[in-house]
Coordinates of C-alpha atoms in Angstrom, one line a residue:
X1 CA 84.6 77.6 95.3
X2 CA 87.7 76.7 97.6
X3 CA 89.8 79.3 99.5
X4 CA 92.9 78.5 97.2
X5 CA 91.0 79.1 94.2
X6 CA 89.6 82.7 95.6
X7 CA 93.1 83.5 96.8
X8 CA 94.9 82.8 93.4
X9 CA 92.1 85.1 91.9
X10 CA 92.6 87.9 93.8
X11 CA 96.2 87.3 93.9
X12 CA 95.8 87.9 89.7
X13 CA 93.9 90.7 90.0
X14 CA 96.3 92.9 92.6
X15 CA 99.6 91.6 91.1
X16 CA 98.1 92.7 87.7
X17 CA 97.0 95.9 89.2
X18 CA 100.5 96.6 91.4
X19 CA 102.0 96.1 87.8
X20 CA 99.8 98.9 86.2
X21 CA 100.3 101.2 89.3
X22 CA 104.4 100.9 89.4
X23 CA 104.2 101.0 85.0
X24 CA 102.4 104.8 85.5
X25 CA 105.7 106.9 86.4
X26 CA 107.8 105.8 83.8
X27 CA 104.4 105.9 81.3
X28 CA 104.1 109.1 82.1
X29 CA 107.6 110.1 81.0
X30 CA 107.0 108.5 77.7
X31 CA 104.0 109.5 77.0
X32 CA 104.9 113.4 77.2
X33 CA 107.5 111.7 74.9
X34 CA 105.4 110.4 72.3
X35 CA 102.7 112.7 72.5
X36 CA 104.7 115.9 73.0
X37 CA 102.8 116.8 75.9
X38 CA 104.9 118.4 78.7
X39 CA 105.6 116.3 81.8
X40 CA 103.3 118.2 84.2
X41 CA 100.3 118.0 81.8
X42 CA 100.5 114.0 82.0
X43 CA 100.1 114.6 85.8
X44 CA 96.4 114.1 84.9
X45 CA 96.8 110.3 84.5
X46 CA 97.3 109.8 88.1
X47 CA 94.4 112.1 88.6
X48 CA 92.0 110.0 86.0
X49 CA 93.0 107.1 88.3
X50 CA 92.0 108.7 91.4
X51 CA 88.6 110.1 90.1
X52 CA 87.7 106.0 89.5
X53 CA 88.8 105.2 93.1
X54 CA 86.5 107.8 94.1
X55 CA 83.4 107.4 92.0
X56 CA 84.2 103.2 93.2
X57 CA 84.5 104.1 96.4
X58 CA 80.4 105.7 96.9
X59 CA 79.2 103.5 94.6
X60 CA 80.6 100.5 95.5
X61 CA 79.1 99.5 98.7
X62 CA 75.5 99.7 96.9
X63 CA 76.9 97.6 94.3
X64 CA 77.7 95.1 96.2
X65 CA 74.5 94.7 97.9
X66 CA 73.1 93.8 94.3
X67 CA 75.9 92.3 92.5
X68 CA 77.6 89.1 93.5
X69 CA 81.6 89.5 94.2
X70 CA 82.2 87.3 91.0
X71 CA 80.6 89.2 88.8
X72 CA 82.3 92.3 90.7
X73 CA 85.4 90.9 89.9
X74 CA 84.9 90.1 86.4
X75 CA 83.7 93.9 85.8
X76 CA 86.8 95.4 87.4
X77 CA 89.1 93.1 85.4
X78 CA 87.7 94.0 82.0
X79 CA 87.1 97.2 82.6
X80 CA 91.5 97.7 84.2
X81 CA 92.1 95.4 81.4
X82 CA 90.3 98.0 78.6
X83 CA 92.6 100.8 80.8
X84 CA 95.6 99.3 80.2
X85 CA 95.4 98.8 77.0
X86 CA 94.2 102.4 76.2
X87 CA 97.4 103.8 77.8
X88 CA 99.7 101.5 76.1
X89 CA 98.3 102.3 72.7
X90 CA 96.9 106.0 72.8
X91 CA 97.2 108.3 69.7
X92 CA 96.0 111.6 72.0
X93 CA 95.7 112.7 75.0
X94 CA 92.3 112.4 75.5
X95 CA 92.5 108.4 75.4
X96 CA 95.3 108.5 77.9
X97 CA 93.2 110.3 80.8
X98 CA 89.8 107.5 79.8
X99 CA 92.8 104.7 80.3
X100 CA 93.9 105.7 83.4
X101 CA 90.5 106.0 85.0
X102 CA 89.6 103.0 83.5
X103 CA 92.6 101.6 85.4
X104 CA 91.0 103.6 88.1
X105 CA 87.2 102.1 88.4
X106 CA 88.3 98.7 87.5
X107 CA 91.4 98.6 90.2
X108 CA 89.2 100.4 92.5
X109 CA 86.7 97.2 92.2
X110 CA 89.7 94.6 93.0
X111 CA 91.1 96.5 96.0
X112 CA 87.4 96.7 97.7
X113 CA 86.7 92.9 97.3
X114 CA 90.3 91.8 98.8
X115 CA 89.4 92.2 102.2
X116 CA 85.8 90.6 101.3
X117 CA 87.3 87.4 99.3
X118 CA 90.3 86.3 101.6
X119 CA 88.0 86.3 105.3
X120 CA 88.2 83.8 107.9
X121 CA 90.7 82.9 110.5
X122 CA 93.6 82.6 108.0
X123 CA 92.9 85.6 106.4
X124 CA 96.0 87.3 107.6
X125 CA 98.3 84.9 106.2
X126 CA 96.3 84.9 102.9
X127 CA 96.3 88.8 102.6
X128 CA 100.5 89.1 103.2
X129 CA 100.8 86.8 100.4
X130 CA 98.9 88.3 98.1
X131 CA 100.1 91.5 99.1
X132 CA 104.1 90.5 98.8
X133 CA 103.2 88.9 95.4
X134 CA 101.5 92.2 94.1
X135 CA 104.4 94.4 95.6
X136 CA 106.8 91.8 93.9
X137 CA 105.1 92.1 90.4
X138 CA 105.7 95.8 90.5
X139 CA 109.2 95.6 89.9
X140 CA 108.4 93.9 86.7
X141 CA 106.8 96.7 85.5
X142 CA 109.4 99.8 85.5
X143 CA 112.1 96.8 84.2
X144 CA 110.2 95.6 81.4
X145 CA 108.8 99.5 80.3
X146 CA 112.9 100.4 80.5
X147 CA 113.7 97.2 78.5
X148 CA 111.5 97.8 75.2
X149 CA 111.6 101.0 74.9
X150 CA 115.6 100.7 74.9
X151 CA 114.6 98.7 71.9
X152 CA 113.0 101.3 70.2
X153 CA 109.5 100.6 71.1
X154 CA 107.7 102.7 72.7
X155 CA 107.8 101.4 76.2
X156 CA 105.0 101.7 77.3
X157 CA 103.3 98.8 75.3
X158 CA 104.5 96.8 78.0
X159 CA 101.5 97.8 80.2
X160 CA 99.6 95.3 77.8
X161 CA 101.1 92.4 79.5
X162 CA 98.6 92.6 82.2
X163 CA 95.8 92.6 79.9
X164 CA 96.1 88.6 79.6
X165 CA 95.8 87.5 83.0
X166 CA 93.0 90.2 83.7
X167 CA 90.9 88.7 81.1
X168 CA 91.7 85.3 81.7
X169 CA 90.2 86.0 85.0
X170 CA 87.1 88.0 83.8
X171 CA 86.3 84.1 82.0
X172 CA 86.2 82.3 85.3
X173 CA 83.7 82.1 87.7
X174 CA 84.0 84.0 90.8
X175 CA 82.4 83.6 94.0
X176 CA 78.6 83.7 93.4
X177 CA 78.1 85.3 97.0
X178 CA 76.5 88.9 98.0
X179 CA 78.5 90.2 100.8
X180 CA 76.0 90.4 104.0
X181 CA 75.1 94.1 105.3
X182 CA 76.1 94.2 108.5
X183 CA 74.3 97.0 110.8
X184 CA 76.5 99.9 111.6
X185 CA 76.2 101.4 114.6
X186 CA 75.3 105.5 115.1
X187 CA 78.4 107.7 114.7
X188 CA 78.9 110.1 117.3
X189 CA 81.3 112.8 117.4
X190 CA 83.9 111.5 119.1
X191 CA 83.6 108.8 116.6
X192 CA 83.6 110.6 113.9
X193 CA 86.7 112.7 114.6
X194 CA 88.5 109.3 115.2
X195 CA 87.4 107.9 111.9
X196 CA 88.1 111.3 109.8
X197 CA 92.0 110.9 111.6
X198 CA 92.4 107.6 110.9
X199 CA 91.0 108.5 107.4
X200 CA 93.2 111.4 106.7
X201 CA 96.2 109.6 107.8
X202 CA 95.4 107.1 104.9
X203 CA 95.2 110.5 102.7
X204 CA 99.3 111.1 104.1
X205 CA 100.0 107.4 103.8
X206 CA 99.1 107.1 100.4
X207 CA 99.7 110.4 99.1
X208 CA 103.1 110.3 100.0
X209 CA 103.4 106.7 98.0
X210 CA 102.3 108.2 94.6
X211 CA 104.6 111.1 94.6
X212 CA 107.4 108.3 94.2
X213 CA 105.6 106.3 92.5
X214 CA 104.5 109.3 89.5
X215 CA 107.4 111.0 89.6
X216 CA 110.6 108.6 90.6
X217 CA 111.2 108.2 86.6
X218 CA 110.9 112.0 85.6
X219 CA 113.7 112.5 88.3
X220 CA 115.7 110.1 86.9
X221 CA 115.8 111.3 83.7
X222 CA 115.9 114.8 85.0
X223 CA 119.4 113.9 86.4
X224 CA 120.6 113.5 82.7
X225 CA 119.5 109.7 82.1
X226 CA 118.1 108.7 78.8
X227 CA 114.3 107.6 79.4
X228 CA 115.4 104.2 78.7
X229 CA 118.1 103.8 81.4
X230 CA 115.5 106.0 83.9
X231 CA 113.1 103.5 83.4
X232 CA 114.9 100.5 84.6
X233 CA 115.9 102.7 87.6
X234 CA 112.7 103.5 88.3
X235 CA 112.6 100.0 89.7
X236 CA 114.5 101.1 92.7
X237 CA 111.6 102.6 94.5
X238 CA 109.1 98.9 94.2
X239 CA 112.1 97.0 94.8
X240 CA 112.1 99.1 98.0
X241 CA 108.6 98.7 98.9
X242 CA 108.6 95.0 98.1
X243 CA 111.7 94.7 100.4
X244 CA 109.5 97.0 103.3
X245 CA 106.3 94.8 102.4
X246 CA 108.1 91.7 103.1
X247 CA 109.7 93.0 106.4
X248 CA 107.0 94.5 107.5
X249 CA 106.1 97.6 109.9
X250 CA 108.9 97.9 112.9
X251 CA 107.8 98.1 116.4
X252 CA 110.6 99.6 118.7
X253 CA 109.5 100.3 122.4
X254 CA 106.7 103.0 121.8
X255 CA 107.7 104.6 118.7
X256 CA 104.7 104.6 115.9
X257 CA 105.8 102.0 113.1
X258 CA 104.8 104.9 111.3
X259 CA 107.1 107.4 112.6
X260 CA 109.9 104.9 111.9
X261 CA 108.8 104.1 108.4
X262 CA 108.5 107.7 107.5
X263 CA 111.7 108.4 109.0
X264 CA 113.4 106.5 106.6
X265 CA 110.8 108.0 104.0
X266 CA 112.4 111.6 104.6
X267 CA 116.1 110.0 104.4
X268 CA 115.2 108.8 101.0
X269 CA 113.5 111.8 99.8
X270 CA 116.7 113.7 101.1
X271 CA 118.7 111.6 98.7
X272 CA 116.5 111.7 96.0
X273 CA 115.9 115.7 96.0
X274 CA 119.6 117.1 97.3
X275 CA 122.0 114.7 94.9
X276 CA 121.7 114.3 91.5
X277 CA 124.3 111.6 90.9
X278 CA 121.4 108.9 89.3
X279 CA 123.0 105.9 91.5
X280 CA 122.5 107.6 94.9
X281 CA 118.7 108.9 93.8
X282 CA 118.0 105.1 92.9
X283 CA 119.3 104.3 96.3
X284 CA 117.2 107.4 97.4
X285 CA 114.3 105.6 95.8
X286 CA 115.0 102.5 97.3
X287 CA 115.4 103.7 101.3
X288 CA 112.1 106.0 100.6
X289 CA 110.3 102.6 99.5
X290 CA 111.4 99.9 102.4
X291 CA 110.5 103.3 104.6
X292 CA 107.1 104.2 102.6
X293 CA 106.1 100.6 102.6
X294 CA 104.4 100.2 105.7
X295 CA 102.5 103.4 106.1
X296 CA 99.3 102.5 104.0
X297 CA 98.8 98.8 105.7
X298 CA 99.4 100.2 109.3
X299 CA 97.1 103.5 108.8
X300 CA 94.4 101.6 106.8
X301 CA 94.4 99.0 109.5
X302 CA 93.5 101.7 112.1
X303 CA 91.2 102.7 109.8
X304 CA 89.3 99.4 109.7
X305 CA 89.4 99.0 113.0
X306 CA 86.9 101.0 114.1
X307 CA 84.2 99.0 115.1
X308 CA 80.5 99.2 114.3
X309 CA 80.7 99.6 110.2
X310 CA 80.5 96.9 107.5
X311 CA 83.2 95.7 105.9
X312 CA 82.1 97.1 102.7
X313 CA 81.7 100.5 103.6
X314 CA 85.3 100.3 105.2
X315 CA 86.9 99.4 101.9
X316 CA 84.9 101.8 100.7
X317 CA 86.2 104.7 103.3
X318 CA 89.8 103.6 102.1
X319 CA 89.0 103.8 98.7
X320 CA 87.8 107.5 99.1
X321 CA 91.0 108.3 100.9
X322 CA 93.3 106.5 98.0
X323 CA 91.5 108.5 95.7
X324 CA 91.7 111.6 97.2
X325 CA 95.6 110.9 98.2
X326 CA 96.2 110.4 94.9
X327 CA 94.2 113.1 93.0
X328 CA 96.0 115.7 94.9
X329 CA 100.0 115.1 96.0
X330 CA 101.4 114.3 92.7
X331 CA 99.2 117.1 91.0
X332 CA 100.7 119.3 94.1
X333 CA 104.0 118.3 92.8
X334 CA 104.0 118.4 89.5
X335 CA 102.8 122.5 90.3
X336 CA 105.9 123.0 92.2
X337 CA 107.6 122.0 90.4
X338 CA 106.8 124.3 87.6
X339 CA 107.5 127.5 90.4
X340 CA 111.1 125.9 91.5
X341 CA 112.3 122.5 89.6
X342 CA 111.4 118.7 90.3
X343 CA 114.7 118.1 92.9
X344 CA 113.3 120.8 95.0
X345 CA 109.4 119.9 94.9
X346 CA 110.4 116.2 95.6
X347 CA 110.3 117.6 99.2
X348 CA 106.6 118.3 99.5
X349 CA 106.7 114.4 101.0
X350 CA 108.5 115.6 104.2
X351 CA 105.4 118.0 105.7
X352 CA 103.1 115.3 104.0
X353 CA 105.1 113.0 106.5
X354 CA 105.7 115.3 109.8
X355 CA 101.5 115.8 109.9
X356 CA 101.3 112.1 109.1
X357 CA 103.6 111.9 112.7
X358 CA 101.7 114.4 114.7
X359 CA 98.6 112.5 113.8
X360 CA 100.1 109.0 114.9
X361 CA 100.3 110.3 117.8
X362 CA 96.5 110.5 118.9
X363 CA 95.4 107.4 116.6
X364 CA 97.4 104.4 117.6
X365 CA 97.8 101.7 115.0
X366 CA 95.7 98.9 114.9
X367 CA 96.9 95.6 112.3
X368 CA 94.1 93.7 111.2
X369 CA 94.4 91.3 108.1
X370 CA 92.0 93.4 106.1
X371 CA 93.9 96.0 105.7
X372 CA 96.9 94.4 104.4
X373 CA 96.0 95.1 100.9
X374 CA 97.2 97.4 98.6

């Protein structure tokens, strides 16, 4: 298999994925919709997706000492392929949570063999294109949701139109390779407490991402906007990331291009939680994604810089701290914002980004082109 052919397939499998991911804010407005659920109970769809990233990320590594990445791939594509099309047709509640950790394991599975599949001396270049493809497609999502259900369809059928390409890719043959185990070398504690930073900062990173990326829609249509019009809206906040994505992280004289990313993070969330006119939260939404962009490829990289551990238990270690991110913020959220209202618990991301700071300050930031991926 050529390096083309394994970068269009992975390329598939996260710009099908980054559609799923942005589609989940405005799905969970219409689903409490359609299922007369209230909003903060559908909070729980995020969570099923972070429970796969979890259980992926301890199994994973021993899975890929048996399995070949091919047939890896062709597992996580079925199985985020079966996810997405449980949450675009579910009758109950019940199926909506299996979708979404179904979403969860078989996204889970793509994410950890990116940084496996696009290796080598060009792997940088091949990673940012991927990754600005993905980011890209997730602008489709919110667009398209907005679009049908203005219709009259429920909207979020439009999650289905990643089920093609997903199974299209499960049909073709992958790379028939089993990652090698690298030895890792003994952790001490001064090692340790570096890699339990560095993953903890992923936890802020990525944490903070979700909050936007669950809730961004509910706001919207808290501000008085028909679920419809929120939905296209909710575009605002990938247009934003792909926009930070494609710039990428800032470097100005020896400020963190984390502290500058989540600077203009908090702006957004300013805009976002303080005004309710709907045009200046979307442009909330969009400042808060060109600033939240760069926070989960600069932290991760740090993260897989530390030297000593394969690469499959490193995709692994940012898995776990994806998972955990997300099974806790935008639950944390959603509980505020049953004690105040959503405006007000929309600023739970500025503490999540002032520790984020403090911690920058005793990890530096390390790019690699393995962690470019999300």
């Amino acid at each position: 298999m050529t390096a083309r052919s394994e970068e269009v397939q992975i390329g598939i499998s996260l710009s099908s994925l980054g559609y799923l991911l942005a589609g989940l804010g405005a799905c969970v407005a219409i689903l409490a919709r359609d299922l007369h659920e209230p909003t903060g109970r559908l909070a729980l769809l995020s969570s099923a997706f972070a429970v796969g990233l979890v259980i992926v990320a301890a199994v994973g590594p021993r899975l890929l000492r048996s399995w070949s990445i091919g047939v890896v791939l062709r597992a996580g594509s079925v199985i985020c392929a079966a996810g997405a099309a449980l949450l675009a047709l579910a009758p109950l509640y019940a199926v909506v949570v299996v979708g979404g950790l179904c979403i969860g394991l078989g996204g889970a599975l793509l994410v950890l063999l990116a940084p496996l599949m696009l290796h080598g001396p060009t792997a940088a270049a091949r990673l940012s294109r991927v990754n600005a493809v993905a980011s890209a497609s997730g602008i489709l999502a919110p667009l398209t949701i907005g679009l049908i259900d203005a219709l009259g369809i429920t909207g979020r059928v439009a999650m289905l139109i990643a089920v093609p390409p997903l199974l299209i890719l499960a049909t073709v043959k992958g790379p028939d390779v089993v990652p090698p185990v690298l030895s890792e070398a003994p952790t001490g504690h001064a090692v340790g407490r570096t890699v339990a930073l560095g993953w903890l900062r992923v936890v802020l990173a990525v944490g903070v991402e979700f909050c936007f990326v669950v809730w961004a829609v509910a706001r919207l249509v808290d501000s008085g906007l028909t679920l419809a019009v929120a939905a296209l809206l909710g575009s605002s906040f990938p247009i934003g990331m792909a926009v930070g994505r494609a710039i990428g992280p800032v470097h100005w004289r020896s400020v963190s291009p984390v502290v500058i990313g989540g600077s203009l993070a908090i702006i957004g969330t300013l805009f976002v939680s303080l005004l309710n006119a709907p045009a200046l939260i979307a442009l909330g939404l969009i400042i808060a994604g060109i600033g939240v962009a760069p926070l989960y490829p600069v932290t991760l990289a740090a993260l897989v810089a530390m030297p000593g551990l394969s690469p499959t238990r490193l995709a692994a270690l940012g898995a776990l701290a994806s998972g955990t991110a997300i099974l806790i913020t935008p639950a944390a959220l959603a509980g505020l914002a049953r004690l105040v209202d959503l405006r007000l618990a929309y600023l739970i991301t500025i503490p999540l980004l002032l520790v984020l700071f403090a911690l920058s300050r005793s990890v530096r930031p390390v790019v690699r082109s393995s962690a470019a991926v999300q």
